[in-house]
PDB file of C-alpha atoms in Angstrom:
ATOM      1  CA  MET A   1      28.897  21.941   2.376  1.00  0.00           C
ATOM      2  CA  ALA A   2      25.337  23.272   2.022  1.00  0.00           C
ATOM      3  CA  ALA A   3      24.739  21.211  -1.079  1.00  0.00           C
ATOM      4  CA  THR A   4      25.983  18.054   0.685  1.00  0.00           C
ATOM      5  CA  MET A   5      23.496  18.668   3.710  1.00  0.00           C
ATOM      6  CA  THR A   6      20.559  19.195   1.249  1.00  0.00           C
ATOM      7  CA  ARG A   7      21.374  15.938  -0.498  1.00  0.00           C
ATOM      8  CA  ALA A   8      21.448  14.061   2.755  1.00  0.00           C
ATOM      9  CA  ARG A   9      18.286  15.545   3.795  1.00  0.00           C
ATOM     10  CA  ASN A  10      16.735  14.558   0.396  1.00  0.00           C
ATOM     11  CA  LEU A  11      18.149  10.940   0.658  1.00  0.00           C
ATOM     12  CA  ALA A  12      16.651  10.648   4.166  1.00  0.00           C
ATOM     13  CA  ARG A  13      13.204  11.332   2.852  1.00  0.00           C
ATOM     14  CA  LYS A  14      13.393   8.815   0.140  1.00  0.00           C
ATOM     15  CA  PRO A  15      12.609   5.293   1.049  1.00  0.00           C
ATOM     16  CA  ALA A  16      14.977   2.582   0.224  1.00  0.00           C
ATOM     17  CA  MET A  17      14.745   1.042  -3.202  1.00  0.00           C
ATOM     18  CA  PRO A  18      13.291  -2.332  -3.254  1.00  0.00           C
ATOM     19  CA  LYS A  19      15.367  -5.071  -4.607  1.00  0.00           C
ATOM     20  CA  THR A  20      12.977  -6.290  -7.041  1.00  0.00           C
ATOM     21  CA  ARG A  21      12.296  -4.012 -10.083  1.00  0.00           C
ATOM     22  CA  THR A  22       8.743  -2.728  -9.960  1.00  0.00           C
ATOM     23  CA  PRO A  23       7.171  -1.653 -13.215  1.00  0.00           C
ATOM     24  CA  SER A  24       7.231   1.974 -14.461  1.00  0.00           C
ATOM     25  CA  ARG A  25       4.319   4.321 -13.376  1.00  0.00           C
ATOM     26  CA  ARG A  26       4.861   7.478 -15.218  1.00  0.00           C
ATOM     27  CA  ILE A  27       2.645  10.373 -13.955  1.00  0.00           C
ATOM     28  CA  ALA A  28       2.907  13.567 -15.973  1.00  0.00           C
ATOM     29  CA  VAL A  29       1.498  16.586 -14.016  1.00  0.00           C
ATOM     30  CA  VAL A  30       0.606  19.642 -15.989  1.00  0.00           C
ATOM     31  CA  ILE A  31      -0.186  22.869 -14.243  1.00  0.00           C
ATOM     32  CA  ALA A  32      -2.965  24.140 -16.254  1.00  0.00           C
ATOM     33  CA  ASP A  33      -4.011  27.068 -13.935  1.00  0.00           C
ATOM     34  CA  PRO A  34      -0.967  29.041 -12.250  1.00  0.00           C
ATOM     35  CA  ALA A  35      -3.144  29.569  -9.122  1.00  0.00           C
ATOM     36  CA  TRP A  36      -2.100  26.174  -8.028  1.00  0.00           C
ATOM     37  CA  LYS A  37       1.598  27.409  -7.575  1.00  0.00           C
ATOM     38  CA  LYS A  38       0.173  29.861  -5.017  1.00  0.00           C
ATOM     39  CA  ALA A  39      -2.353  27.676  -3.542  1.00  0.00           C
ATOM     40  CA  CYS A  40      -0.234  24.601  -2.992  1.00  0.00           C
ATOM     41  CA  ALA A  41       3.373  24.630  -4.044  1.00  0.00           C
ATOM     42  CA  THR A  42       3.734  20.856  -3.368  1.00  0.00           C
ATOM     43  CA  ALA A  43       0.604  19.817  -5.438  1.00  0.00           C
ATOM     44  CA  PRO A  44       2.619  18.392  -8.274  1.00  0.00           C
ATOM     45  CA  ALA A  45       4.522  16.127  -6.075  1.00  0.00           C
ATOM     46  CA  LEU A  46       1.485  15.295  -3.844  1.00  0.00           C
ATOM     47  CA  VAL A  47      -0.638  14.143  -6.799  1.00  0.00           C
ATOM     48  CA  ARG A  48       2.281  12.265  -8.357  1.00  0.00           C
ATOM     49  CA  ARG A  49       2.724  10.280  -4.900  1.00  0.00           C
ATOM     50  CA  ALA A  50      -1.033   9.759  -4.558  1.00  0.00           C
ATOM     51  CA  ALA A  51      -1.323   8.595  -8.096  1.00  0.00           C
ATOM     52  CA  ARG A  52       1.720   6.080  -7.748  1.00  0.00           C
ATOM     53  CA  ALA A  53       0.015   4.636  -4.527  1.00  0.00           C
ATOM     54  CA  ALA A  54      -3.176   4.147  -6.376  1.00  0.00           C
ATOM     55  CA  LEU A  55      -1.383   2.353  -9.418  1.00  0.00           C
ATOM     56  CA  LYS A  56       0.422  -0.083  -7.396  1.00  0.00           C
ATOM     57  CA  GLU A  57      -2.201  -2.835  -8.258  1.00  0.00           C
ATOM     58  CA  SER A  58      -1.913  -2.128 -12.053  1.00  0.00           C
ATOM     59  CA  SER A  59       0.242  -4.724 -13.841  1.00  0.00           C
ATOM     60  CA  GLY A  60       3.107  -3.771 -16.183  1.00  0.00           C
ATOM     61  CA  PRO A  61       4.315  -0.233 -17.096  1.00  0.00           C
ATOM     62  CA  VAL A  62       1.857   2.461 -16.980  1.00  0.00           C
ATOM     63  CA  GLU A  63       1.401   6.047 -17.637  1.00  0.00           C
ATOM     64  CA  ALA A  64      -1.304   8.716 -16.990  1.00  0.00           C
ATOM     65  CA  ALA A  65      -1.463  12.561 -17.044  1.00  0.00           C
ATOM     66  CA  ILE A  66      -3.065  14.754 -14.317  1.00  0.00           C
ATOM     67  CA  ALA A  67      -3.974  18.443 -15.010  1.00  0.00           C
ATOM     68  CA  LEU A  68      -4.132  20.844 -12.041  1.00  0.00           C
ATOM     69  CA  GLY A  69      -6.776  22.986 -13.391  1.00  0.00           C
ATOM     70  CA  SER A  70      -9.724  25.308 -12.365  1.00  0.00           C
ATOM     71  CA  ASP A  71     -13.280  25.540 -12.295  1.00  0.00           C
ATOM     72  CA  ALA A  72     -13.166  27.447 -15.531  1.00  0.00           C
ATOM     73  CA  LEU A  73     -11.208  24.623 -17.281  1.00  0.00           C
ATOM     74  CA  ILE A  74     -13.383  21.756 -15.673  1.00  0.00           C
ATOM     75  CA  ARG A  75     -17.020  23.379 -16.158  1.00  0.00           C
ATOM     76  CA  PRO A  76     -17.021  22.744 -19.947  1.00  0.00           C
ATOM     77  CA  LEU A  77     -15.535  19.346 -19.780  1.00  0.00           C
ATOM     78  CA  ASN A  78     -18.278  18.301 -17.416  1.00  0.00           C
ATOM     79  CA  ARG A  79     -20.841  20.050 -19.504  1.00  0.00           C
ATOM     80  CA  ARG A  80     -19.674  18.138 -22.454  1.00  0.00           C
ATOM     81  CA  TYR A  81     -18.946  14.724 -21.044  1.00  0.00           C
ATOM     82  CA  ARG A  82     -21.371  14.435 -18.174  1.00  0.00           C
ATOM     83  CA  ARG A  83     -24.118  16.857 -19.310  1.00  0.00           C
ATOM     84  CA  LYS A  84     -23.648  18.735 -15.944  1.00  0.00           C
ATOM     85  CA  ASP A  85     -23.324  22.494 -16.566  1.00  0.00           C
ATOM     86  CA  LYS A  86     -21.302  23.143 -13.387  1.00  0.00           C
ATOM     87  CA  PRO A  87     -17.700  22.663 -12.032  1.00  0.00           C
ATOM     88  CA  THR A  88     -16.658  19.354 -10.433  1.00  0.00           C
ATOM     89  CA  ASN A  89     -13.967  18.473  -8.170  1.00  0.00           C
ATOM     90  CA  VAL A  90     -12.230  15.639 -10.449  1.00  0.00           C
ATOM     91  CA  LEU A  91     -12.827  14.270 -13.975  1.00  0.00           C
ATOM     92  CA  SER A  92     -11.235  11.176 -15.153  1.00  0.00           C
ATOM     93  CA  PHE A  93     -10.891  10.324 -19.045  1.00  0.00           C
ATOM     94  CA  PRO A  94      -9.841   6.651 -19.566  1.00  0.00           C
ATOM     95  CA  ALA A  95      -7.761   5.887 -22.565  1.00  0.00           C
ATOM     96  CA  ARG A  96      -9.897   4.192 -25.185  1.00  0.00           C
ATOM     97  CA  HIS A  97      -7.253   2.573 -27.336  1.00  0.00           C
ATOM     98  CA  THR A  98      -5.867  -0.960 -26.978  1.00  0.00           C
ATOM     99  CA  HIS A  99      -2.094  -1.279 -25.724  1.00  0.00           C
ATOM    100  CA  THR A 100      -0.243  -3.158 -28.254  1.00  0.00           C
ATOM    101  CA  ASP A 101       3.524  -2.573 -27.712  1.00  0.00           C
ATOM    102  CA  PRO A 102       4.744  -4.427 -24.713  1.00  0.00           C
ATOM    103  CA  GLU A 103       7.999  -2.203 -24.761  1.00  0.00           C
ATOM    104  CA  GLN A 104       5.804   0.924 -24.097  1.00  0.00           C
ATOM    105  CA  PRO A 105       3.911   1.830 -20.840  1.00  0.00           C
ATOM    106  CA  ARG A 106       0.086   1.284 -21.436  1.00  0.00           C
ATOM    107  CA  ASN A 107      -1.612   4.990 -21.325  1.00  0.00           C
ATOM    108  CA  LEU A 108      -4.299   4.895 -18.790  1.00  0.00           C
ATOM    109  CA  GLY A 109      -5.741   8.267 -19.519  1.00  0.00           C
ATOM    110  CA  ASP A 110      -6.036  11.743 -17.936  1.00  0.00           C
ATOM    111  CA  VAL A 111      -7.312  13.185 -14.781  1.00  0.00           C
ATOM    112  CA  VAL A 112      -8.207  16.856 -14.300  1.00  0.00           C
ATOM    113  CA  LEU A 113      -8.568  18.551 -10.721  1.00  0.00           C
ATOM    114  CA  ALA A 114     -10.303  21.736 -10.127  1.00  0.00           C
ATOM    115  CA  LEU A 115      -8.604  24.047  -7.682  1.00  0.00           C
ATOM    116  CA  GLU A 116     -11.515  26.156  -6.515  1.00  0.00           C
ATOM    117  CA  THR A 117     -13.967  23.128  -6.057  1.00  0.00           C
ATOM    118  CA  ILE A 118     -11.525  21.186  -4.044  1.00  0.00           C
ATOM    119  CA  ARG A 119     -10.472  24.122  -1.946  1.00  0.00           C
ATOM    120  CA  ALA A 120     -14.229  24.951  -1.145  1.00  0.00           C
ATOM    121  CA  GLU A 121     -14.946  21.224  -0.562  1.00  0.00           C
ATOM    122  CA  ALA A 122     -12.023  20.827   1.951  1.00  0.00           C
ATOM    123  CA  ARG A 123     -12.946  24.028   3.766  1.00  0.00           C
ATOM    124  CA  ALA A 124     -16.684  22.842   4.072  1.00  0.00           C
ATOM    125  CA  GLN A 125     -15.831  19.421   5.155  1.00  0.00           C
ATOM    126  CA  ARG A 126     -13.210  20.853   7.574  1.00  0.00           C
ATOM    127  CA  LYS A 127     -10.396  18.685   6.274  1.00  0.00           C
ATOM    128  CA  PRO A 128      -6.901  19.828   5.095  1.00  0.00           C
ATOM    129  CA  PHE A 129      -6.669  20.843   1.660  1.00  0.00           C
ATOM    130  CA  VAL A 130      -3.766  18.420   1.058  1.00  0.00           C
ATOM    131  CA  ASN A 131      -5.661  15.317   2.282  1.00  0.00           C
ATOM    132  CA  HIS A 132      -8.807  16.211   0.094  1.00  0.00           C
ATOM    133  CA  LEU A 133      -6.407  16.687  -3.043  1.00  0.00           C
ATOM    134  CA  ALA A 134      -4.787  13.465  -2.410  1.00  0.00           C
ATOM    135  CA  HIS A 135      -7.961  11.649  -1.958  1.00  0.00           C
ATOM    136  CA  LEU A 136      -9.421  13.221  -5.260  1.00  0.00           C
ATOM    137  CA  THR A 137      -6.174  11.945  -7.033  1.00  0.00           C
ATOM    138  CA  VAL A 138      -6.511   8.510  -5.879  1.00  0.00           C
ATOM    139  CA  HIS A 139     -10.290   8.743  -6.905  1.00  0.00           C
ATOM    140  CA  GLY A 140      -9.488   9.954 -10.341  1.00  0.00           C
ATOM    141  CA  ILE A 141      -6.731   7.231 -10.956  1.00  0.00           C
ATOM    142  CA  LEU A 142      -9.149   4.447  -9.660  1.00  0.00           C
ATOM    143  CA  HIS A 143     -11.582   5.508 -12.260  1.00  0.00           C
ATOM    144  CA  LEU A 144      -8.774   5.048 -14.877  1.00  0.00           C
ATOM    145  CA  LEU A 145      -8.340   1.675 -13.639  1.00  0.00           C
ATOM    146  CA  GLY A 146     -11.823   0.843 -14.239  1.00  0.00           C
ATOM    147  CA  TYR A 147     -13.550   1.627 -10.695  1.00  0.00           C
ATOM    148  CA  ASP A 148     -16.802   3.243 -10.576  1.00  0.00           C
ATOM    149  CA  HIS A 149     -19.371   4.389  -8.055  1.00  0.00           C
ATOM    150  CA  VAL A 150     -22.843   4.560 -10.033  1.00  0.00           C
ATOM    151  CA  ARG A 151     -24.134   1.615  -8.192  1.00  0.00           C
ATOM    152  CA  ALA A 152     -23.962   1.395  -4.302  1.00  0.00           C
ATOM    153  CA  ARG A 153     -22.155  -1.993  -4.444  1.00  0.00           C
ATOM    154  CA  ASP A 154     -19.408  -0.599  -6.647  1.00  0.00           C
ATOM    155  CA  ALA A 155     -19.379   2.653  -4.653  1.00  0.00           C
ATOM    156  CA  ALA A 156     -18.536   0.622  -1.562  1.00  0.00           C
ATOM    157  CA  ILE A 157     -15.749  -1.396  -3.427  1.00  0.00           C
ATOM    158  CA  MET A 158     -14.096   2.062  -4.647  1.00  0.00           C
ATOM    159  CA  GLU A 159     -14.503   3.643  -1.254  1.00  0.00           C
ATOM    160  CA  LYS A 160     -12.707   0.743   0.461  1.00  0.00           C
ATOM    161  CA  ARG A 161     -10.044   0.843  -1.997  1.00  0.00           C
ATOM    162  CA  GLU A 162      -9.590   4.545  -1.483  1.00  0.00           C
ATOM    163  CA  ILE A 163      -9.437   4.130   2.161  1.00  0.00           C
ATOM    164  CA  GLU A 164      -6.811   1.482   1.905  1.00  0.00           C
ATOM    165  CA  ILE A 165      -4.531   3.566  -0.423  1.00  0.00           C
ATOM    166  CA  LEU A 166      -5.004   6.660   1.562  1.00  0.00           C
ATOM    167  CA  THR A 167      -3.990   4.736   4.708  1.00  0.00           C
ATOM    168  CA  MET A 168      -0.779   3.490   2.846  1.00  0.00           C
ATOM    169  CA  LEU A 169      -0.158   7.232   2.472  1.00  0.00           C
ATOM    170  CA  GLY A 170      -0.523   8.056   6.154  1.00  0.00           C
ATOM    171  CA  LEU A 171      -3.709   9.830   5.545  1.00  0.00           C
ATOM    172  CA  PRO A 172      -7.040   9.482   7.295  1.00  0.00           C
ATOM    173  CA  ASP A 173     -10.253   7.882   6.016  1.00  0.00           C
ATOM    174  CA  PRO A 174     -11.982  10.594   4.012  1.00  0.00           C
ATOM    175  CA  TYR A 175     -15.353   9.254   4.794  1.00  0.00           C
ATOM    176  CA  ALA A 176     -15.132   8.805   8.643  1.00  0.00           C
ATOM    177  CA  PRO A 177     -17.054  11.307  10.817  1.00  0.00           C
ATOM    178  CA  ARG A 178     -15.260  14.640  11.584  1.00  0.00           C
ATOM    179  CA  PRO A 179     -14.088  15.295  15.060  1.00  0.00           C
ATOM    180  CA  SER A 180     -16.950  17.717  15.679  1.00  0.00           C
ATOM    181  CA  GLY A 181     -19.354  14.777  15.715  1.00  0.00           C
ATOM    182  CA  LYS A 182     -20.941  15.549  12.321  1.00  0.00           C
ATOM    183  CA  GLY A 183     -20.642  12.780   9.808  1.00  0.00           C
ATOM    184  CA  ASN A 184     -18.662  13.349   6.587  1.00  0.00           C
ATOM    185  CA  ARG A 185     -19.814  10.921   4.019  1.00  0.00           C
ATOM    186  CA  ALA A 186     -19.237  13.344   1.266  1.00  0.00           C
ATOM    187  CA  ARG A 187     -18.301  11.555  -2.045  1.00  0.00           C
ATOM    188  CA  ALA A 188     -15.800  12.438  -4.683  1.00  0.00           C
ATOM    189  CA  ARG A 189     -17.859  13.280  -7.774  1.00  0.00           C
TER     190      ARG A 189
END
């Protein structure tokens, strides 16, 4: 009886499957730092959901990997690939090879998220950790899709897309001023 009730609750949470077949969006989530399990047990499911929402505009089957890491993991990567010797919240590594097999999903690349930096930023910006995590996941996936924010015009386009995706997920605009009246234009890095 308990198993039937659990199954019913799970079915109630899942949206009905669309009648048209949507392309596969495989998201591998790797817990590279066990501290994630204590900090946010739902992190793997949350980042998978945010990543799939960000991938809705991609065509054909795609796949990406997301590593739930730490400052200790991300700092050497940031130093090597961005020449910044400090931890950051998210890094994206777009795949560089050409997709040739139409039967296989196109590998978009990898995203690495740093627990300590994300937690500190969420606290400093007075926003829920899970909202900030979802935002940075979307941000990282958009980089894999070719979005960038080096130029102001590109940043505006990327931010607009982030807000649209987060709204689809039922999350607030991460760039909107906080209720305390202070602005919150902190950017994902």
